[in-house]
């Protein structure tokens, strides 16, 4: 039986003992940065592959830097702990690891300085996040921008913006929201980067379009270039370009690579996943489950530790 563990205040403890007080700064003010990391289960290998573990811990450190938080643990140490938690917890299915740097001080007052900081990590089973193909709409909520709360940092408080968009989409019968930035250009999904294909070119918004610089997106861009010879263009995208795009898909740690088959009740292409999306998707899923020798360095293998 899996037995979930968490890392809190410098110690690995059973998940049910990992508790925070009600005055915790991060809980009151959204002052935490976090990551999501997939442990992709490979039944044949009886192994979970942590996808781009180090890159996620590095982005966590960058998010902390933007918020001027000095995290206690190094990137190396956090990678080790992530592996140990996955081993000890013993899941034999897809999991999701949630590392965080959070203001742990139990003090009142809105600020980022002079408050204690801690690292935590927990993990939980996490099956597919989006359906196999997604029906999307353009959100009435605009993406937060760098001049307000920087979306380049994965700040917990920002996810109110995402949650507003996601709930609006779901309550209106859509699987996911596409958010525009304050300039009216396509930014990203509530928890995914977005790509479109027009005339054989892969196109995605620029990092200055108020997106999180996605690790899945970077991986897909590399796979497209290396394996299919398709370069990616980063440029501004208008909402109506999505209506006439040949193919659209979303990428993210939770969503993996999900084809978008409808935007604002208009079919993308013929309303089924297109040929480039399908090829990329096959390459991507093989890679993340540790089946590709060439991209083995993206995957950290973890075998469940058998405990008596
Ligand atoms: N944008 C947002 C807002 C996200 O929350 C995520 C998920 N972390 C992404 C994009 C995709 O990033 P990644 O591929 O690194 O998970």
mmCIF file of C-alpha atoms and ligand atoms in Angstrom:
data_model
loop_
_atom_site.group_PDB
_atom_site.id
_atom_site.type_symbol
_atom_site.label_atom_id
_atom_site.label_comp_id
_atom_site.label_asym_id
_atom_site.label_seq_id
_atom_site.Cartn_x
_atom_site.Cartn_y
_atom_site.Cartn_z
ATOM 1 C CA UNK A 1 0.000 0.000 0.000
ATOM 2 C CA UNK A 2 1.375 3.453 -0.871
ATOM 3 C CA UNK A 3 2.170 5.582 2.163
ATOM 4 C CA UNK A 4 2.524 9.259 1.258
ATOM 5 C CA UNK A 5 5.338 11.281 2.775
ATOM 6 C CA UNK A 6 6.036 15.015 2.704
ATOM 7 C CA UNK A 7 9.005 17.269 3.372
ATOM 8 C CA UNK A 8 8.420 20.157 5.765
ATOM 9 C CA UNK A 9 10.648 22.225 8.087
ATOM 10 C CA UNK A 10 13.713 20.248 6.978
ATOM 11 C CA UNK A 11 12.255 16.809 7.702
ATOM 12 C CA UNK A 12 10.561 13.992 5.839
ATOM 13 C CA UNK A 13 7.344 13.088 7.665
ATOM 14 C CA UNK A 14 4.172 11.111 6.903
ATOM 15 C CA UNK A 15 1.870 13.390 4.892
ATOM 16 C CA UNK A 16 -0.785 13.465 7.618
ATOM 17 C CA UNK A 17 1.742 15.036 9.997
ATOM 18 C CA UNK A 18 2.698 17.827 7.584
ATOM 19 C CA UNK A 19 0.533 20.651 8.955
ATOM 20 C CA UNK A 20 0.741 24.459 8.906
ATOM 21 C CA UNK A 21 -0.677 26.993 11.364
ATOM 22 C CA UNK A 22 -3.535 29.332 10.434
ATOM 23 C CA UNK A 23 -1.297 32.397 10.781
ATOM 24 C CA UNK A 24 1.199 31.175 8.192
ATOM 25 C CA UNK A 25 2.075 34.184 6.025
ATOM 26 C CA UNK A 26 1.816 32.245 2.741
ATOM 27 C CA UNK A 27 -1.718 31.121 3.583
ATOM 28 C CA UNK A 28 -2.856 34.648 4.443
ATOM 29 C CA UNK A 29 -1.213 36.561 1.595
ATOM 30 C CA UNK A 30 -0.426 34.063 -1.181
ATOM 31 C CA UNK A 31 3.292 34.575 -0.580
ATOM 32 C CA UNK A 32 4.688 31.318 -1.895
ATOM 33 C CA UNK A 33 6.152 30.051 -5.132
ATOM 34 C CA UNK A 34 5.758 26.505 -6.302
ATOM 35 C CA UNK A 35 6.327 23.876 -8.956
ATOM 36 C CA UNK A 36 4.471 20.920 -10.324
ATOM 37 C CA UNK A 37 6.561 17.928 -11.355
ATOM 38 C CA UNK A 38 5.225 14.768 -12.920
ATOM 39 C CA UNK A 39 6.266 11.308 -11.918
ATOM 40 C CA UNK A 40 5.162 9.360 -15.004
ATOM 41 C CA UNK A 41 4.591 5.700 -14.195
ATOM 42 C CA UNK A 42 5.924 3.056 -16.580
ATOM 43 C CA UNK A 43 4.187 -0.216 -15.776
ATOM 44 C CA UNK A 44 6.614 -2.339 -17.795
ATOM 45 C CA UNK A 45 9.668 -0.851 -16.055
ATOM 46 C CA UNK A 46 7.856 -0.665 -12.679
ATOM 47 C CA UNK A 47 9.437 2.763 -12.487
ATOM 48 C CA UNK A 48 8.263 6.347 -12.133
ATOM 49 C CA UNK A 49 10.122 8.848 -14.295
ATOM 50 C CA UNK A 50 10.355 12.336 -12.820
ATOM 51 C CA UNK A 51 10.230 14.637 -15.811
ATOM 52 C CA UNK A 52 12.879 17.372 -15.954
ATOM 53 C CA UNK A 53 13.232 17.382 -12.183
ATOM 54 C CA UNK A 54 16.247 19.676 -12.089
ATOM 55 C CA UNK A 55 14.754 22.218 -14.506
ATOM 56 C CA UNK A 56 11.677 22.463 -12.284
ATOM 57 C CA UNK A 57 13.774 22.982 -9.150
ATOM 58 C CA UNK A 58 15.779 25.628 -11.012
ATOM 59 C CA UNK A 59 12.609 27.433 -12.044
ATOM 60 C CA UNK A 60 11.467 27.252 -8.403
ATOM 61 C CA UNK A 61 14.705 28.991 -7.388
ATOM 62 C CA UNK A 62 14.122 31.643 -10.068
ATOM 63 C CA UNK A 63 10.568 32.249 -8.870
ATOM 64 C CA UNK A 64 11.934 32.611 -5.313
ATOM 65 C CA UNK A 65 14.542 35.066 -6.562
ATOM 66 C CA UNK A 66 11.901 37.240 -8.228
ATOM 67 C CA UNK A 67 10.069 37.390 -4.880
ATOM 68 C CA UNK A 68 13.315 37.991 -2.954
ATOM 69 C CA UNK A 69 12.860 34.803 -0.939
ATOM 70 C CA UNK A 70 16.007 33.035 0.287
ATOM 71 C CA UNK A 71 15.055 29.383 0.256
ATOM 72 C CA UNK A 72 16.833 27.201 2.815
ATOM 73 C CA UNK A 73 17.533 24.254 0.497
ATOM 74 C CA UNK A 74 19.702 24.079 -2.625
ATOM 75 C CA UNK A 75 18.447 22.857 -5.992
ATOM 76 C CA UNK A 76 20.540 19.684 -5.579
ATOM 77 C CA UNK A 77 19.105 18.971 -2.155
ATOM 78 C CA UNK A 78 15.529 19.517 -3.352
ATOM 79 C CA UNK A 79 16.120 17.058 -6.215
ATOM 80 C CA UNK A 80 17.384 14.455 -3.743
ATOM 81 C CA UNK A 81 14.406 14.945 -1.451
ATOM 82 C CA UNK A 82 11.970 14.687 -4.378
ATOM 83 C CA UNK A 83 13.471 11.324 -5.333
ATOM 84 C CA UNK A 84 13.404 10.082 -1.753
ATOM 85 C CA UNK A 85 9.763 11.108 -1.231
ATOM 86 C CA UNK A 86 8.731 9.356 -4.438
ATOM 87 C CA UNK A 87 10.639 6.204 -3.472
ATOM 88 C CA UNK A 88 9.246 6.096 0.039
ATOM 89 C CA UNK A 89 5.650 6.926 -0.880
ATOM 90 C CA UNK A 90 5.528 3.866 -3.135
ATOM 91 C CA UNK A 91 2.867 4.830 -5.669
ATOM 92 C CA UNK A 92 2.534 2.659 -8.769
ATOM 93 C CA UNK A 93 0.656 5.241 -10.847
ATOM 94 C CA UNK A 94 1.208 8.747 -12.182
ATOM 95 C CA UNK A 95 2.030 11.192 -9.399
ATOM 96 C CA UNK A 96 2.475 14.923 -9.106
ATOM 97 C CA UNK A 97 5.097 16.489 -6.867
ATOM 98 C CA UNK A 98 4.518 19.914 -5.422
ATOM 99 C CA UNK A 99 7.687 21.655 -4.199
ATOM 100 C CA UNK A 100 7.230 25.084 -2.660
ATOM 101 C CA UNK A 101 9.139 27.984 -1.177
ATOM 102 C CA UNK A 102 6.746 29.696 1.200
ATOM 103 C CA UNK A 103 6.790 32.432 3.795
ATOM 104 C CA UNK A 104 6.367 30.268 6.848
ATOM 105 C CA UNK A 105 6.470 32.978 9.525
ATOM 106 C CA UNK A 106 3.297 33.188 11.602
ATOM 107 C CA UNK A 107 3.174 36.968 11.513
ATOM 108 C CA UNK A 108 0.775 39.626 10.261
ATOM 109 C CA UNK A 109 1.779 42.276 7.741
ATOM 110 C CA UNK A 110 1.896 42.316 3.950
ATOM 111 C CA UNK A 111 5.510 42.211 2.796
ATOM 112 C CA UNK A 112 8.136 39.858 1.416
ATOM 113 C CA UNK A 113 11.019 40.817 3.724
ATOM 114 C CA UNK A 114 11.642 39.890 7.352
ATOM 115 C CA UNK A 115 9.428 36.811 7.322
ATOM 116 C CA UNK A 116 10.758 33.259 7.816
ATOM 117 C CA UNK A 117 11.041 31.122 4.674
ATOM 118 C CA UNK A 118 10.747 27.346 4.372
ATOM 119 C CA UNK A 119 10.763 24.711 1.649
ATOM 120 C CA UNK A 120 8.169 21.998 1.419
ATOM 121 C CA UNK A 121 7.425 19.153 -0.971
ATOM 122 C CA UNK A 122 4.491 16.786 -1.093
ATOM 123 C CA UNK A 123 3.181 14.412 -3.716
ATOM 124 C CA UNK A 124 -0.141 12.920 -4.675
ATOM 125 C CA UNK A 125 -1.507 10.572 -7.343
ATOM 126 C CA UNK A 126 -2.599 12.655 -10.324
ATOM 127 C CA UNK A 127 -4.195 11.130 -13.404
ATOM 128 C CA UNK A 128 -4.794 13.005 -16.687
ATOM 129 C CA UNK A 129 -5.813 16.605 -15.982
ATOM 130 C CA UNK A 130 -7.594 17.457 -19.241
ATOM 131 C CA UNK A 131 -9.707 15.177 -21.452
ATOM 132 C CA UNK A 132 -7.942 13.554 -24.417
ATOM 133 C CA UNK A 133 -8.961 16.507 -26.591
ATOM 134 C CA UNK A 134 -9.935 19.923 -25.255
ATOM 135 C CA UNK A 135 -12.781 22.270 -26.115
ATOM 136 C CA UNK A 136 -11.663 25.761 -25.145
ATOM 137 C CA UNK A 137 -13.046 29.257 -24.962
ATOM 138 C CA UNK A 138 -11.478 32.678 -24.654
ATOM 139 C CA UNK A 139 -11.773 33.804 -21.063
ATOM 140 C CA UNK A 140 -13.286 37.118 -20.037
ATOM 141 C CA UNK A 141 -10.467 37.196 -17.456
ATOM 142 C CA UNK A 142 -7.214 38.726 -18.668
ATOM 143 C CA UNK A 143 -3.858 37.187 -17.742
ATOM 144 C CA UNK A 144 -2.033 38.968 -14.909
ATOM 145 C CA UNK A 145 0.935 40.916 -16.162
ATOM 146 C CA UNK A 146 4.561 41.464 -15.294
ATOM 147 C CA UNK A 147 3.800 44.962 -14.007
ATOM 148 C CA UNK A 148 1.337 43.511 -11.453
ATOM 149 C CA UNK A 149 2.217 40.006 -10.315
ATOM 150 C CA UNK A 150 4.870 38.551 -12.640
ATOM 151 C CA UNK A 151 3.493 35.369 -14.265
ATOM 152 C CA UNK A 152 7.083 34.305 -15.039
ATOM 153 C CA UNK A 153 7.271 33.465 -11.328
ATOM 154 C CA UNK A 154 5.004 30.604 -10.324
ATOM 155 C CA UNK A 155 3.409 32.419 -7.387
ATOM 156 C CA UNK A 156 0.561 30.696 -5.525
ATOM 157 C CA UNK A 157 -1.430 33.955 -5.351
ATOM 158 C CA UNK A 158 -1.451 34.221 -9.159
ATOM 159 C CA UNK A 159 -3.530 31.088 -9.346
ATOM 160 C CA UNK A 160 -6.631 33.052 -8.332
ATOM 161 C CA UNK A 161 -6.372 34.496 -11.857
ATOM 162 C CA UNK A 162 -6.144 30.962 -13.258
ATOM 163 C CA UNK A 163 -8.940 29.646 -11.017
ATOM 164 C CA UNK A 164 -11.328 32.427 -12.099
ATOM 165 C CA UNK A 165 -10.642 31.551 -15.730
ATOM 166 C CA UNK A 166 -10.866 27.775 -15.234
ATOM 167 C CA UNK A 167 -14.144 27.940 -13.315
ATOM 168 C CA UNK A 168 -15.707 30.286 -15.849
ATOM 169 C CA UNK A 169 -14.667 27.899 -18.647
ATOM 170 C CA UNK A 170 -15.943 24.774 -16.897
ATOM 171 C CA UNK A 171 -19.255 26.342 -15.801
ATOM 172 C CA UNK A 172 -19.831 27.358 -19.410
ATOM 173 C CA UNK A 173 -19.223 23.814 -20.629
ATOM 174 C CA UNK A 174 -15.608 24.162 -21.832
ATOM 175 C CA UNK A 175 -12.617 22.085 -20.753
ATOM 176 C CA UNK A 176 -10.121 24.907 -20.515
ATOM 177 C CA UNK A 177 -9.778 28.688 -20.768
ATOM 178 C CA UNK A 178 -7.513 30.601 -23.115
ATOM 179 C CA UNK A 179 -6.503 33.874 -21.511
ATOM 180 C CA UNK A 180 -5.599 37.008 -23.428
ATOM 181 C CA UNK A 181 -3.105 39.484 -22.004
ATOM 182 C CA UNK A 182 -3.882 43.159 -21.422
ATOM 183 C CA UNK A 183 -2.820 43.887 -25.033
ATOM 184 C CA UNK A 184 -5.517 41.510 -26.254
ATOM 185 C CA UNK A 185 -3.079 38.898 -27.495
ATOM 186 C CA UNK A 186 -3.233 35.202 -26.687
ATOM 187 C CA UNK A 187 -1.266 34.454 -23.534
ATOM 188 C CA UNK A 188 -1.883 30.945 -22.188
ATOM 189 C CA UNK A 189 -4.344 28.509 -20.640
ATOM 190 C CA UNK A 190 -5.152 28.554 -16.926
ATOM 191 C CA UNK A 191 -2.299 26.096 -16.374
ATOM 192 C CA UNK A 192 -0.875 25.442 -19.839
ATOM 193 C CA UNK A 193 1.105 27.079 -22.608
ATOM 194 C CA UNK A 194 -0.535 27.221 -26.008
ATOM 195 C CA UNK A 195 0.752 26.477 -29.512
ATOM 196 C CA UNK A 196 -0.824 26.764 -32.941
ATOM 197 C CA UNK A 197 0.268 25.380 -36.303
ATOM 198 C CA UNK A 198 -0.243 27.450 -39.441
ATOM 199 C CA UNK A 199 1.183 26.360 -42.785
ATOM 200 C CA UNK A 200 3.440 23.789 -41.137
ATOM 201 C CA UNK A 201 4.967 26.299 -38.682
ATOM 202 C CA UNK A 202 4.751 25.924 -34.949
ATOM 203 C CA UNK A 203 3.867 29.258 -33.316
ATOM 204 C CA UNK A 204 3.615 30.181 -29.636
ATOM 205 C CA UNK A 205 3.392 33.492 -27.724
ATOM 206 C CA UNK A 206 6.625 35.163 -26.629
ATOM 207 C CA UNK A 207 7.874 35.130 -23.011
ATOM 208 C CA UNK A 208 6.849 38.828 -22.859
ATOM 209 C CA UNK A 209 3.193 37.916 -23.502
ATOM 210 C CA UNK A 210 2.752 37.201 -19.768
ATOM 211 C CA UNK A 211 3.186 33.463 -19.889
ATOM 212 C CA UNK A 212 4.890 31.091 -17.526
ATOM 213 C CA UNK A 213 7.983 29.919 -19.395
ATOM 214 C CA UNK A 214 6.913 26.311 -19.608
ATOM 215 C CA UNK A 215 9.246 23.360 -19.232
ATOM 216 C CA UNK A 216 6.900 21.108 -21.194
ATOM 217 C CA UNK A 217 6.749 23.778 -23.921
ATOM 218 C CA UNK A 218 10.552 23.949 -24.084
ATOM 219 C CA UNK A 219 10.685 20.146 -24.362
ATOM 220 C CA UNK A 220 8.085 20.054 -27.149
ATOM 221 C CA UNK A 221 9.932 22.830 -29.015
ATOM 222 C CA UNK A 222 13.122 20.742 -28.825
ATOM 223 C CA UNK A 223 11.345 17.550 -29.941
ATOM 224 C CA UNK A 224 9.762 19.405 -32.880
ATOM 225 C CA UNK A 225 13.111 20.788 -33.982
ATOM 226 C CA UNK A 226 15.236 17.679 -33.406
ATOM 227 C CA UNK A 227 12.819 14.955 -34.419
ATOM 228 C CA UNK A 228 10.503 16.594 -36.982
ATOM 229 C CA UNK A 229 12.718 19.403 -38.276
ATOM 230 C CA UNK A 230 10.053 21.971 -37.347
ATOM 231 C CA UNK A 231 11.228 25.281 -35.914
ATOM 232 C CA UNK A 232 9.038 27.216 -33.493
ATOM 233 C CA UNK A 233 8.304 30.899 -34.003
ATOM 234 C CA UNK A 234 7.640 32.948 -30.860
ATOM 235 C CA UNK A 235 5.402 35.884 -31.708
ATOM 236 C CA UNK A 236 2.202 37.626 -30.726
ATOM 237 C CA UNK A 237 -0.944 35.677 -31.584
ATOM 238 C CA UNK A 238 -4.423 37.152 -32.056
ATOM 239 C CA UNK A 239 -7.491 35.332 -30.810
ATOM 240 C CA UNK A 240 -8.921 35.014 -34.324
ATOM 241 C CA UNK A 241 -5.732 33.361 -35.569
ATOM 242 C CA UNK A 242 -6.644 30.411 -33.364
ATOM 243 C CA UNK A 243 -9.971 30.167 -35.234
ATOM 244 C CA UNK A 244 -8.206 29.678 -38.559
ATOM 245 C CA UNK A 245 -5.172 27.738 -37.325
ATOM 246 C CA UNK A 246 -4.595 24.279 -38.813
ATOM 247 C CA UNK A 247 -3.846 22.791 -35.396
ATOM 248 C CA UNK A 248 -3.799 23.991 -31.771
ATOM 249 C CA UNK A 249 -2.521 22.236 -28.670
ATOM 250 C CA UNK A 250 -1.694 22.984 -25.067
ATOM 251 C CA UNK A 251 1.285 21.856 -23.005
ATOM 252 C CA UNK A 252 1.857 21.674 -19.269
ATOM 253 C CA UNK A 253 3.035 19.426 -16.497
ATOM 254 C CA UNK A 254 -0.542 18.584 -15.510
ATOM 255 C CA UNK A 255 -2.009 18.625 -19.035
ATOM 256 C CA UNK A 256 0.956 16.947 -20.813
ATOM 257 C CA UNK A 257 0.293 17.635 -24.514
ATOM 258 C CA UNK A 258 -3.413 18.061 -25.180
ATOM 259 C CA UNK A 259 -4.871 18.733 -28.641
ATOM 260 C CA UNK A 260 -7.380 21.611 -28.732
ATOM 261 C CA UNK A 261 -10.166 20.711 -31.147
ATOM 262 C CA UNK A 262 -12.472 23.678 -30.648
ATOM 263 C CA UNK A 263 -11.994 27.360 -29.760
ATOM 264 C CA UNK A 264 -15.022 29.561 -29.071
ATOM 265 C CA UNK A 265 -17.319 27.014 -30.742
ATOM 266 C CA UNK A 266 -15.253 26.996 -33.931
ATOM 267 C CA UNK A 267 -13.633 23.718 -34.956
ATOM 268 C CA UNK A 268 -9.862 23.751 -35.134
ATOM 269 C CA UNK A 269 -9.042 22.270 -38.556
ATOM 270 C CA UNK A 270 -11.538 19.457 -39.053
ATOM 271 C CA UNK A 271 -12.228 19.190 -35.325
ATOM 272 C CA UNK A 272 -9.839 16.288 -34.682
ATOM 273 C CA UNK A 273 -6.137 16.333 -33.645
ATOM 274 C CA UNK A 274 -3.974 17.260 -36.637
ATOM 275 C CA UNK A 275 -0.981 15.321 -38.047
ATOM 276 C CA UNK A 276 1.822 17.413 -36.478
ATOM 277 C CA UNK A 277 0.088 17.419 -33.092
ATOM 278 C CA UNK A 278 -0.267 13.628 -33.289
ATOM 279 C CA UNK A 279 3.397 13.092 -34.158
ATOM 280 C CA UNK A 280 4.561 15.432 -31.423
ATOM 281 C CA UNK A 281 2.217 13.845 -28.956
ATOM 282 C CA UNK A 282 3.545 10.316 -29.700
ATOM 283 C CA UNK A 283 7.132 11.510 -29.314
ATOM 284 C CA UNK A 284 6.298 13.373 -26.127
ATOM 285 C CA UNK A 285 4.481 10.501 -24.392
ATOM 286 C CA UNK A 286 7.272 8.054 -25.193
ATOM 287 C CA UNK A 287 9.817 10.508 -23.852
ATOM 288 C CA UNK A 288 8.112 11.245 -20.534
ATOM 289 C CA UNK A 289 7.609 7.573 -19.713
ATOM 290 C CA UNK A 290 11.306 6.861 -20.073
ATOM 291 C CA UNK A 291 10.986 5.004 -23.400
ATOM 292 C CA UNK A 292 13.388 7.208 -25.343
ATOM 293 C CA UNK A 293 17.108 6.562 -25.014
ATOM 294 C CA UNK A 294 17.921 9.891 -26.625
ATOM 295 C CA UNK A 295 15.986 11.895 -24.055
ATOM 296 C CA UNK A 296 16.728 9.688 -21.046
ATOM 297 C CA UNK A 297 18.518 12.659 -19.464
ATOM 298 C CA UNK A 298 15.116 14.392 -19.116
ATOM 299 C CA UNK A 299 13.825 11.586 -16.904
ATOM 300 C CA UNK A 300 14.915 10.692 -13.373
ATOM 301 C CA UNK A 301 13.977 7.032 -12.763
ATOM 302 C CA UNK A 302 12.565 6.208 -9.338
ATOM 303 C CA UNK A 303 11.620 2.753 -8.147
ATOM 304 C CA UNK A 304 9.191 2.386 -5.275
ATOM 305 C CA UNK A 305 11.010 1.241 -2.146
ATOM 306 C CA UNK A 306 9.446 -1.932 -0.846
ATOM 307 C CA UNK A 307 8.766 -1.584 2.862
ATOM 308 C CA UNK A 308 7.696 -4.434 5.083
HETATM 309 N N1 LIG B 1 1.264 28.231 -17.680
HETATM 310 C C1 LIG B 1 0.760 28.154 -16.446
HETATM 311 C C2 LIG B 1 -0.041 29.285 -15.923
HETATM 312 C C3 LIG B 1 0.987 27.011 -15.661
HETATM 313 O O1 LIG B 1 0.490 26.915 -14.440
HETATM 314 C C4 LIG B 1 1.726 25.940 -16.199
HETATM 315 C C5 LIG B 1 1.962 24.706 -15.392
HETATM 316 N N2 LIG B 1 3.078 24.787 -14.577
HETATM 317 C C6 LIG B 1 2.250 26.080 -17.496
HETATM 318 C C7 LIG B 1 1.996 27.236 -18.209
HETATM 319 C C8 LIG B 1 3.079 24.992 -18.128
HETATM 320 O O2 LIG B 1 4.344 24.959 -17.544
HETATM 321 P P1 LIG B 1 5.154 23.584 -17.398
HETATM 322 O O3 LIG B 1 5.153 22.965 -18.719
HETATM 323 O O4 LIG B 1 6.494 24.003 -16.946
HETATM 324 O O5 LIG B 1 4.415 22.778 -16.396
#
